[in-house]
mmCIF file of C-alpha atoms and ligand atoms in Angstrom:
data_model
loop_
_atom_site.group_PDB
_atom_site.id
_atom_site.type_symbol
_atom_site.label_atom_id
_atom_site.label_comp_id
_atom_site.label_asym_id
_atom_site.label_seq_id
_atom_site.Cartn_x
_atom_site.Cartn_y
_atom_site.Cartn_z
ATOM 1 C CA UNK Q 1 108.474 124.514 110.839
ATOM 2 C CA UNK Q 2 109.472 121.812 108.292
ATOM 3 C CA UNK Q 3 107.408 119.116 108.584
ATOM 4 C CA UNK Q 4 108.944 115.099 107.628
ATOM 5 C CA UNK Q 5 106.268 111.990 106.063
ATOM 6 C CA UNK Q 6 108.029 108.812 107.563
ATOM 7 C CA UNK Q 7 106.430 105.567 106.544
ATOM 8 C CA UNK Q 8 107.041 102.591 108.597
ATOM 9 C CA UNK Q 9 107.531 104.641 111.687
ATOM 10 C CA UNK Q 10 107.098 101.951 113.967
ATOM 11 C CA UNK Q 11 110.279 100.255 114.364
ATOM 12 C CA UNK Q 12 114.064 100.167 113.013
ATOM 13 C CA UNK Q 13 114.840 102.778 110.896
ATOM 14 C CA UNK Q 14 111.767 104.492 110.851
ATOM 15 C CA UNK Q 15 111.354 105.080 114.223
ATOM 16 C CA UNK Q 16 114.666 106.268 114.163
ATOM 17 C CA UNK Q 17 114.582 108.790 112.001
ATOM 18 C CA UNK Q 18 111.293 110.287 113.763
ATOM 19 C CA UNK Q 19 113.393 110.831 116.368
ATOM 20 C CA UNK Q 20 116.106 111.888 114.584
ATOM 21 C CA UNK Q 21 114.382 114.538 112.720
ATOM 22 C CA UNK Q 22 112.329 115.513 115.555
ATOM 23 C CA UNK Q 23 115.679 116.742 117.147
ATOM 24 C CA UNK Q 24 116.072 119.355 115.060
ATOM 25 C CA UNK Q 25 112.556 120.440 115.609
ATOM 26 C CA UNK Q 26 110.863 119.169 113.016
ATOM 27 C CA UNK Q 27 106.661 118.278 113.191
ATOM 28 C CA UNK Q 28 106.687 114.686 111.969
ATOM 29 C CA UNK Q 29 103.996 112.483 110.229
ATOM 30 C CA UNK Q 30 104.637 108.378 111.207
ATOM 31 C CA UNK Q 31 102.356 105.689 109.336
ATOM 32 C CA UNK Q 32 102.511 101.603 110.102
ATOM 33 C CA UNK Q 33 99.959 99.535 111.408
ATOM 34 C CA UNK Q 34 100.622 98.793 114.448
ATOM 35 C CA UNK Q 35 98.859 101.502 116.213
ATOM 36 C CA UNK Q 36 100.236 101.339 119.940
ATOM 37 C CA UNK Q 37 103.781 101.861 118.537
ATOM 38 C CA UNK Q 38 102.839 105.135 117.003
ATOM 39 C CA UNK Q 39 100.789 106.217 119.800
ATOM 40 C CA UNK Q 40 104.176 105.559 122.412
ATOM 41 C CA UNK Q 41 105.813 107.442 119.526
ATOM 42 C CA UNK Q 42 103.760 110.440 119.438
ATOM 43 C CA UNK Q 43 103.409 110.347 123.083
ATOM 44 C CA UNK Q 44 107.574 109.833 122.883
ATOM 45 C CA UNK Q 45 108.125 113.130 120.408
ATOM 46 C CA UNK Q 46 105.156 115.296 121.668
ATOM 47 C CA UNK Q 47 101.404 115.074 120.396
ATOM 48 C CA UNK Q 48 101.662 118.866 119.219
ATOM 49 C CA UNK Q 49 104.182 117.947 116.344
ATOM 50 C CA UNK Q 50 104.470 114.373 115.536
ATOM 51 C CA UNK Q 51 100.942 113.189 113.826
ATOM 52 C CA UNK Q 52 100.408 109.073 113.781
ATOM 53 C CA UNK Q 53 98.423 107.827 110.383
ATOM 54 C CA UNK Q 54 97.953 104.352 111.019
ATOM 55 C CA UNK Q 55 97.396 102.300 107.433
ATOM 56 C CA UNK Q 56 98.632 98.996 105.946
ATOM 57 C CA UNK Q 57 100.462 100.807 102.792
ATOM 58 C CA UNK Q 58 98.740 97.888 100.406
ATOM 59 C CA UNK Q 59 95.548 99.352 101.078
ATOM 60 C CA UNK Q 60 94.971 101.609 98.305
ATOM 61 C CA UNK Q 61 91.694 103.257 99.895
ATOM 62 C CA UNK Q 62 93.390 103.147 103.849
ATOM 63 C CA UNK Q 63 96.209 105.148 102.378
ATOM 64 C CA UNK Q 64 93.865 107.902 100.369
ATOM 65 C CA UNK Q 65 91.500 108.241 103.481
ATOM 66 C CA UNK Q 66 94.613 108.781 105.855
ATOM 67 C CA UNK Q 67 96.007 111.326 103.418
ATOM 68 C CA UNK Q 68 92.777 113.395 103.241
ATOM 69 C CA UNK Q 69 92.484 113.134 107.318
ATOM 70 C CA UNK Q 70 96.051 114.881 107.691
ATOM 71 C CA UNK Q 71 94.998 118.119 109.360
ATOM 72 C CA UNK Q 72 96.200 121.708 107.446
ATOM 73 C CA UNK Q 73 98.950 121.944 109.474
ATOM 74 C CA UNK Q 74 101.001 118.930 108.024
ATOM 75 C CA UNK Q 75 99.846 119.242 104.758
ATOM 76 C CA UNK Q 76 102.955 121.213 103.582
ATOM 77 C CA UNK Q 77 105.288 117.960 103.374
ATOM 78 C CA UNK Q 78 109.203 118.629 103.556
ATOM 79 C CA UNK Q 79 110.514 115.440 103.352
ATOM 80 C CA UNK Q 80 109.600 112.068 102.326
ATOM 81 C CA UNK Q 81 111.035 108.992 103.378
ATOM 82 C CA UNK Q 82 110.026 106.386 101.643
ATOM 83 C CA UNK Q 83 111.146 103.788 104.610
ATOM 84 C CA UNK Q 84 108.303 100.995 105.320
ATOM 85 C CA UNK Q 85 109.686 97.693 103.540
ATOM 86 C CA UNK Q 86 109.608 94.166 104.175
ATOM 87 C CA UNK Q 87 111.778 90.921 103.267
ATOM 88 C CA UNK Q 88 109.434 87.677 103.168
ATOM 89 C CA UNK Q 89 111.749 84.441 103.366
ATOM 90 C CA UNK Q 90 114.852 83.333 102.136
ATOM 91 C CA UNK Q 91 114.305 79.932 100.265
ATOM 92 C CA UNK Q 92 115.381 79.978 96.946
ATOM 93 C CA UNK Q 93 112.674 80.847 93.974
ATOM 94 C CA UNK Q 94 111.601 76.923 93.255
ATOM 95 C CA UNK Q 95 111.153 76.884 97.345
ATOM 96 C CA UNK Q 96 109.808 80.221 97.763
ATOM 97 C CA UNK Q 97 106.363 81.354 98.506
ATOM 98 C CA UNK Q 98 104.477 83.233 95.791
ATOM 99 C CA UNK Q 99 102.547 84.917 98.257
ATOM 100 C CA UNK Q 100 105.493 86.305 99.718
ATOM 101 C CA UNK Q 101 106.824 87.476 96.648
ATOM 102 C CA UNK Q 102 103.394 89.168 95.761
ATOM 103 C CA UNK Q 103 103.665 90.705 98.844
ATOM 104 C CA UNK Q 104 107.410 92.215 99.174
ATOM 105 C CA UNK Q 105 106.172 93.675 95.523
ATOM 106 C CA UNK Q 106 102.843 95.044 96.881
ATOM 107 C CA UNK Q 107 104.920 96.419 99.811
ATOM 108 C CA UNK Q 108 108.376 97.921 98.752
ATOM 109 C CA UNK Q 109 107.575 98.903 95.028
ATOM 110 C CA UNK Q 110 103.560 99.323 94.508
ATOM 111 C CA UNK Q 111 103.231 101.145 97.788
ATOM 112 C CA UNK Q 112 105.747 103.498 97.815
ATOM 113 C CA UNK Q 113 105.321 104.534 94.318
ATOM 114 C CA UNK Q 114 101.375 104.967 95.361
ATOM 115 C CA UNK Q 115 102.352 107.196 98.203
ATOM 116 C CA UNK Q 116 105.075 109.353 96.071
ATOM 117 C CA UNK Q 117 102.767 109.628 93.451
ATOM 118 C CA UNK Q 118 100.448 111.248 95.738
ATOM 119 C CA UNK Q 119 102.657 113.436 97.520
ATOM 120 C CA UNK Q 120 104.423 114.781 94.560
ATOM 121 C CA UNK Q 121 102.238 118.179 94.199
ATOM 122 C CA UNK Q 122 102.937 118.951 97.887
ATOM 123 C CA UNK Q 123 106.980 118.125 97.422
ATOM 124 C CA UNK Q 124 106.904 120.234 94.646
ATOM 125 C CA UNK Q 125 105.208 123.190 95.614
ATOM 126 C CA UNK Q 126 107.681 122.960 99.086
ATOM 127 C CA UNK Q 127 110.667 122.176 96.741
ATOM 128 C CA UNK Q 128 111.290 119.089 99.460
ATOM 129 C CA UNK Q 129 113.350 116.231 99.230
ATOM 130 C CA UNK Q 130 112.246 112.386 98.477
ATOM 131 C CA UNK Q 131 114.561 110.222 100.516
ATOM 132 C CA UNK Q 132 114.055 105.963 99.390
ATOM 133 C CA UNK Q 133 115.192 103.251 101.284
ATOM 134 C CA UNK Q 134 116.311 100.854 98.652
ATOM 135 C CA UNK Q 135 119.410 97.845 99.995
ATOM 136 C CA UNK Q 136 122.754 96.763 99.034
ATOM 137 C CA UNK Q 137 120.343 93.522 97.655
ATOM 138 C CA UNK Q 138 119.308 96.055 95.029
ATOM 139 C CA UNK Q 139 122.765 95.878 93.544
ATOM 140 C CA UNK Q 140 124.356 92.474 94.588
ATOM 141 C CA UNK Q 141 122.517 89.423 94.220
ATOM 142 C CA UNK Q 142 122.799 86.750 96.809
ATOM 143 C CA UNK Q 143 121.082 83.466 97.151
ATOM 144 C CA UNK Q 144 117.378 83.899 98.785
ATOM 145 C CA UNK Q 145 117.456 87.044 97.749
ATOM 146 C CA UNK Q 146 115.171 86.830 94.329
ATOM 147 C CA UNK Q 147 112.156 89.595 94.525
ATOM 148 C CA UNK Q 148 113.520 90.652 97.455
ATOM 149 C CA UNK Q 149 116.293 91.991 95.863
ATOM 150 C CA UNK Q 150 114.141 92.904 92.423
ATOM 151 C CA UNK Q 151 112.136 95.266 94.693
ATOM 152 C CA UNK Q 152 115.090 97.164 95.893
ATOM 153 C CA UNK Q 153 116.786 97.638 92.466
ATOM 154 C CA UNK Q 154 113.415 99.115 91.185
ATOM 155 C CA UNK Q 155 113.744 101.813 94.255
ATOM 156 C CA UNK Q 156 116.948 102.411 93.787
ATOM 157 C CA UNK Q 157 115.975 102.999 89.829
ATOM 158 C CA UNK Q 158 112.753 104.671 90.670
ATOM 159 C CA UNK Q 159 114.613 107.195 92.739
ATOM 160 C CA UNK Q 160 116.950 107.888 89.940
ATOM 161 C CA UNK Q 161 114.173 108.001 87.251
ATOM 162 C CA UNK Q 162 112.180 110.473 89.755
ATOM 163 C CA UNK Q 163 115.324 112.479 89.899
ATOM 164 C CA UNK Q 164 115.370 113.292 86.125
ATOM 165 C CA UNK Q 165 111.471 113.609 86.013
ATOM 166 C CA UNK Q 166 111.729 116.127 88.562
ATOM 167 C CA UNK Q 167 114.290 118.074 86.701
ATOM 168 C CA UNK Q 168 114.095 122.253 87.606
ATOM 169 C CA UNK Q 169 111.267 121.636 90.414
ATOM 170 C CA UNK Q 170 113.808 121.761 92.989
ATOM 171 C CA UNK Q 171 112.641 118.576 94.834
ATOM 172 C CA UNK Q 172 115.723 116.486 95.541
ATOM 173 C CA UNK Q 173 116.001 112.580 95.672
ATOM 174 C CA UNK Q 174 118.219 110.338 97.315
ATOM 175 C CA UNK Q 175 117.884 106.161 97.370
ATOM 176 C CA UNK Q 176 119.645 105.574 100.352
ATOM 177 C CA UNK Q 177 121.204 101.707 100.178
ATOM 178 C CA UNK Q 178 122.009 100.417 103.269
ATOM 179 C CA UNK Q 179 123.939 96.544 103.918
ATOM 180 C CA UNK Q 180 122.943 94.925 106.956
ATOM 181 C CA UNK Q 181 120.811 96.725 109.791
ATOM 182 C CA UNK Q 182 119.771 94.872 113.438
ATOM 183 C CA UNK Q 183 116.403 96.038 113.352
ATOM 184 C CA UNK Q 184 113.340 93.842 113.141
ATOM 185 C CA UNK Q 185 113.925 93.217 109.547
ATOM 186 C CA UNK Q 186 115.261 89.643 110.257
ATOM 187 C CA UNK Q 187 112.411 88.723 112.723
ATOM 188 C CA UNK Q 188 109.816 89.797 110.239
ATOM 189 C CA UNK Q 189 111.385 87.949 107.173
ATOM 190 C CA UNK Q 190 112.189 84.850 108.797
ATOM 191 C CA UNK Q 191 108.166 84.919 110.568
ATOM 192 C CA UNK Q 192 108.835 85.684 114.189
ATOM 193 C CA UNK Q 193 112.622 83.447 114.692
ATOM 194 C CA UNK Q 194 114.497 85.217 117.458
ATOM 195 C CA UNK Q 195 117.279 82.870 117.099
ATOM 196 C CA UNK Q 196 117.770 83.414 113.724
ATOM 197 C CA UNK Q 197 117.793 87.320 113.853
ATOM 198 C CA UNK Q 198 120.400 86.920 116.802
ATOM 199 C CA UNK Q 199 122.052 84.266 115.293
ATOM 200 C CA UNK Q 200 122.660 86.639 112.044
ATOM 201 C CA UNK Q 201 124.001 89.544 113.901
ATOM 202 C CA UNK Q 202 125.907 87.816 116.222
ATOM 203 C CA UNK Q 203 129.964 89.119 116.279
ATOM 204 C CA UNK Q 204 129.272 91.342 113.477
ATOM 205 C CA UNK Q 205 128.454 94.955 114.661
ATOM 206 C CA UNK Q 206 126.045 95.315 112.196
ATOM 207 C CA UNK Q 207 124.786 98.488 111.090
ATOM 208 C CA UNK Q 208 121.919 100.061 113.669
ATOM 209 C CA UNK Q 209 118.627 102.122 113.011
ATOM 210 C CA UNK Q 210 120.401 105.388 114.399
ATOM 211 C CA UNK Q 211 123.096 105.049 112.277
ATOM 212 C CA UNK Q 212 120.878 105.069 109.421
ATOM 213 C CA UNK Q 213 118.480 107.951 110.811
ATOM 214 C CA UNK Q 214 121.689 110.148 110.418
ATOM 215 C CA UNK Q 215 122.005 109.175 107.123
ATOM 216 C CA UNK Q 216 118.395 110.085 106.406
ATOM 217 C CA UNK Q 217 118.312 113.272 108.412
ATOM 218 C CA UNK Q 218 121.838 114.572 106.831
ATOM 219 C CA UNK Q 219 120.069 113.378 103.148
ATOM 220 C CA UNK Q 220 117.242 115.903 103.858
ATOM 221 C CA UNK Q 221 119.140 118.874 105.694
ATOM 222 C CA UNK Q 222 121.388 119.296 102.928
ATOM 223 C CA UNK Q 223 121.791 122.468 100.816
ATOM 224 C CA UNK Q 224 119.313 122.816 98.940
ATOM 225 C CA UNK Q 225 121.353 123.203 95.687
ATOM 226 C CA UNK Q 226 123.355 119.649 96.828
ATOM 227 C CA UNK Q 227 121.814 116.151 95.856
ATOM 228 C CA UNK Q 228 123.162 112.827 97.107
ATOM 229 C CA UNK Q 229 121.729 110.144 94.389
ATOM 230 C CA UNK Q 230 122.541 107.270 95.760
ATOM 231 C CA UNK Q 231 124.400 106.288 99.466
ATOM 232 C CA UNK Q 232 125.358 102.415 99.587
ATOM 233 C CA UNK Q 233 126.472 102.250 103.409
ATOM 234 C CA UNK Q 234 127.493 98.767 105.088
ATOM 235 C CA UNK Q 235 128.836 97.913 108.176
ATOM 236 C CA UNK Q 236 132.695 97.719 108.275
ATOM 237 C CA UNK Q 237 132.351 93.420 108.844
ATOM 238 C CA UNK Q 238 130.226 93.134 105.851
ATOM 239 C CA UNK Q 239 131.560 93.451 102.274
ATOM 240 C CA UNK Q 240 130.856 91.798 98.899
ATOM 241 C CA UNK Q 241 132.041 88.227 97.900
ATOM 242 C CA UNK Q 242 132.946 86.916 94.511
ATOM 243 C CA UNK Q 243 130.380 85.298 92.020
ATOM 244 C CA UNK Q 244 129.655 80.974 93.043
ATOM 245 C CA UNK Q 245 130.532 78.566 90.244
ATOM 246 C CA UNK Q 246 128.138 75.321 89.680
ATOM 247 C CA UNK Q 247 130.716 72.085 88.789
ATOM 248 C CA UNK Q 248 129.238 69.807 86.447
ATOM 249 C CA UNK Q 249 132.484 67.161 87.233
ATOM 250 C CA UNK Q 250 134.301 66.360 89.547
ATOM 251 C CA UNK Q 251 137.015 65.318 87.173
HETATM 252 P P1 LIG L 1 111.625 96.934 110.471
HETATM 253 O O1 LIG L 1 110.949 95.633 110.267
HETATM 254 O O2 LIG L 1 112.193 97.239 111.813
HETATM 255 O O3 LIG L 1 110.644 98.134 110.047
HETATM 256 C C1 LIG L 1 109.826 98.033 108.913
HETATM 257 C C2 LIG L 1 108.755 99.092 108.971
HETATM 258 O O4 LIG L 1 107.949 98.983 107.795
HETATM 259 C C3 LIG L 1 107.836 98.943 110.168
HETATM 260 O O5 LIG L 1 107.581 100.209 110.743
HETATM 261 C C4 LIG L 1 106.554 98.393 109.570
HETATM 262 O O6 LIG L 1 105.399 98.858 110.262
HETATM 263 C C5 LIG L 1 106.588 99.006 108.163
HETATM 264 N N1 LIG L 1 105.754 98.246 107.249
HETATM 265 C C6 LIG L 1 106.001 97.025 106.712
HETATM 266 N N2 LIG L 1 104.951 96.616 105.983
HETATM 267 C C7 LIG L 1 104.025 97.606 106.053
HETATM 268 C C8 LIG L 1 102.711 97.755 105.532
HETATM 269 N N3 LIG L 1 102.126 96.816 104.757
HETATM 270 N N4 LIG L 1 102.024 98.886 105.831
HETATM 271 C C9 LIG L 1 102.584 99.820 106.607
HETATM 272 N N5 LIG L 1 103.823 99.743 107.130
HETATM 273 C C10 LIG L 1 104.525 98.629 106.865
HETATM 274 O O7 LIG L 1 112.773 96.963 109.374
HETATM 275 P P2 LIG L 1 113.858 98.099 108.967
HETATM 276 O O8 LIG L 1 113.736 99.311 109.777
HETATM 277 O O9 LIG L 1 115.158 97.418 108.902
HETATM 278 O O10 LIG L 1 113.400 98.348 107.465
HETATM 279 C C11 LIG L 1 113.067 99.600 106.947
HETATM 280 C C12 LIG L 1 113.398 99.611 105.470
HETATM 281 O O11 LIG L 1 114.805 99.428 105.312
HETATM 282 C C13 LIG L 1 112.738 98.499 104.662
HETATM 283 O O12 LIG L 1 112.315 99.039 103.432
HETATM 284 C C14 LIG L 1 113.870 97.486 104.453
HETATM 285 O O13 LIG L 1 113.696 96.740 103.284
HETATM 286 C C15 LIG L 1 115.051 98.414 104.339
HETATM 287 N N6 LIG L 1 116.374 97.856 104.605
HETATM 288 C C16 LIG L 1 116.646 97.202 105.783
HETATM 289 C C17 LIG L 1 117.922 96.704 106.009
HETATM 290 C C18 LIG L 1 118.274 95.952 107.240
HETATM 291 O O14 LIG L 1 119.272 95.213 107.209
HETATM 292 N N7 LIG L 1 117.545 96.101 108.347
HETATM 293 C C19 LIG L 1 119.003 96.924 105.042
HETATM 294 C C20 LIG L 1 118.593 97.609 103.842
HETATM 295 C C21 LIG L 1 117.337 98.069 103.659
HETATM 296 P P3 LIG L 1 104.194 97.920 110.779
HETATM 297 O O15 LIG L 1 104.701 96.519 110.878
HETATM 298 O O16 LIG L 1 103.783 98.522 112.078
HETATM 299 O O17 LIG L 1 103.149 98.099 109.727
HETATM 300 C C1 LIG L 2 118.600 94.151 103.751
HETATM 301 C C2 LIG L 2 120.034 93.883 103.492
HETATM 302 O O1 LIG L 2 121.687 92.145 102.757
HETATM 303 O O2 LIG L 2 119.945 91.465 104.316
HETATM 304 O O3 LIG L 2 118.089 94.942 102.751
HETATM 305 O O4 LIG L 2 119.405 91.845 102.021
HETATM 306 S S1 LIG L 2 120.273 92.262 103.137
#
């Protein structure tokens, strides 16, 4: 049985890619913090193949003792997906929090490099497949979006830098780059406004967590000899808009 390391299994796209990959019978591993959602989860998937690791991914020694708890039989890690993220605000850098910033860095780059570096030996020896959730903001710039942004160009560069590291091992990687999801990735970057996440995805048929799950689960059930490097998916109503121009005069 192939066995799938989801981080940030507790909501949006994590969540639904435990599922996802759970269909097609694999055993699943789901970290996050917030315990009771990966306790419904495993109760959800079935306790004899989905394993919850509750850890805040900052905390270097949470993350090492979690690792070293995983019992033997979901040691032998298939897939990685690199999922739990955050966006903190969206004032622009004079107006924006430094703590934020500190902490989208700590999150979505020093994290998830952490946890690859420590799972490399196991995706190695299984010849398994590294699958990075990286953003459209990683390529196009927009107003608000500063480190945000920065954070998800270094994952979509890490992934591609892992790729040539990793050269002849087998292990495949993939920085998947989606536009805009409805998850709770609004709520959390704009501290808890319901309005505001609504008031965002209003009319638009954004993008959903299930439609990214397939993404992730078609990534990983690939050939083995087939690598996707990069996937930039948005929703149809969403597209890129031309660069803004600052007029000094008016004349
Ligand atoms: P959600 O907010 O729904 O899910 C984020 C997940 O990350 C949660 O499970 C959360 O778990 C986990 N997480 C965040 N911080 C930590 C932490 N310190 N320790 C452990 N887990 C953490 O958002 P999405 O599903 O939308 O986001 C998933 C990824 O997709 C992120 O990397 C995001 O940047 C990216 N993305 C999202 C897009 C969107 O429009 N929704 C578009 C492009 C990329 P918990 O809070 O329980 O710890
Ligand atoms: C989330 C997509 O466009 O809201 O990564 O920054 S966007």
């Amino acid at each position: 049985m192939k066995t799938a390391f989801i981080t940030g299994g507790t909501s949006g796209f994590g969540a639904a890619a435990a599922r996802r990959f759970a269909k097609e019978g694999w055993q699943i591993v789901v970290t996050g913090r917030r315990t009771d959602r990966l306790e419904a989860l495993v109760k959800e998937l079935g306790g004899d193949k989905t394993l919850a690791l509750p850890f805040d991914m900052r905390d270097k020694a949470a993350m090492e003792s979690a690792l070293s708890s995983l019992p033997a039989k979901y040691r032998d890690i298939d897939a990685l997906v690199n999922n739990a993220g955050l966006a903190l605000g969206t004032a622009p850098a004079p107006q924006a929090k430094l703590d934020d910033w500190t902490r989208m860095i700590d999150t979505n780059i020093t994290s998830l490099v952490t946890i690859t570096h420590k799972l490399l030996p196991t995706l190695i020896k299984r010849k398994g497949v590294i699958v990075n959730i990286s953003s459209i903001a990683g390529s196009y710039p927009y107003p608000g979006g500063n480190v945000y942004g920065g954070t998800k160009a270094f994952v979509k560069q890490f992934s591609l830098g892992l790729r040539s590291d990793l050269h002849g091992t087998g292990v495949r990687v993939t920085s998947i780059e989606p536009g805009m999801a409805e998850t709770e990735f609004t709520l959390v970057r704009t501290g808890g406004n319901q309005a505001a996440s609504d008031a965002l995805y209003k009319g638009v048929r954004p993008l959903t967590a299930d439609d990214i799950a397939e993404m992730i689960y078609w990534v990983a059930a690939l050939p083995q000899h087939v690598n996707i490097n990069r996937l930039e998916v948005m929703p149809v109503n969403q597209s890129s808009s031309g660069f803004q121009v600052f007029r000094e005069t008016s004349d």
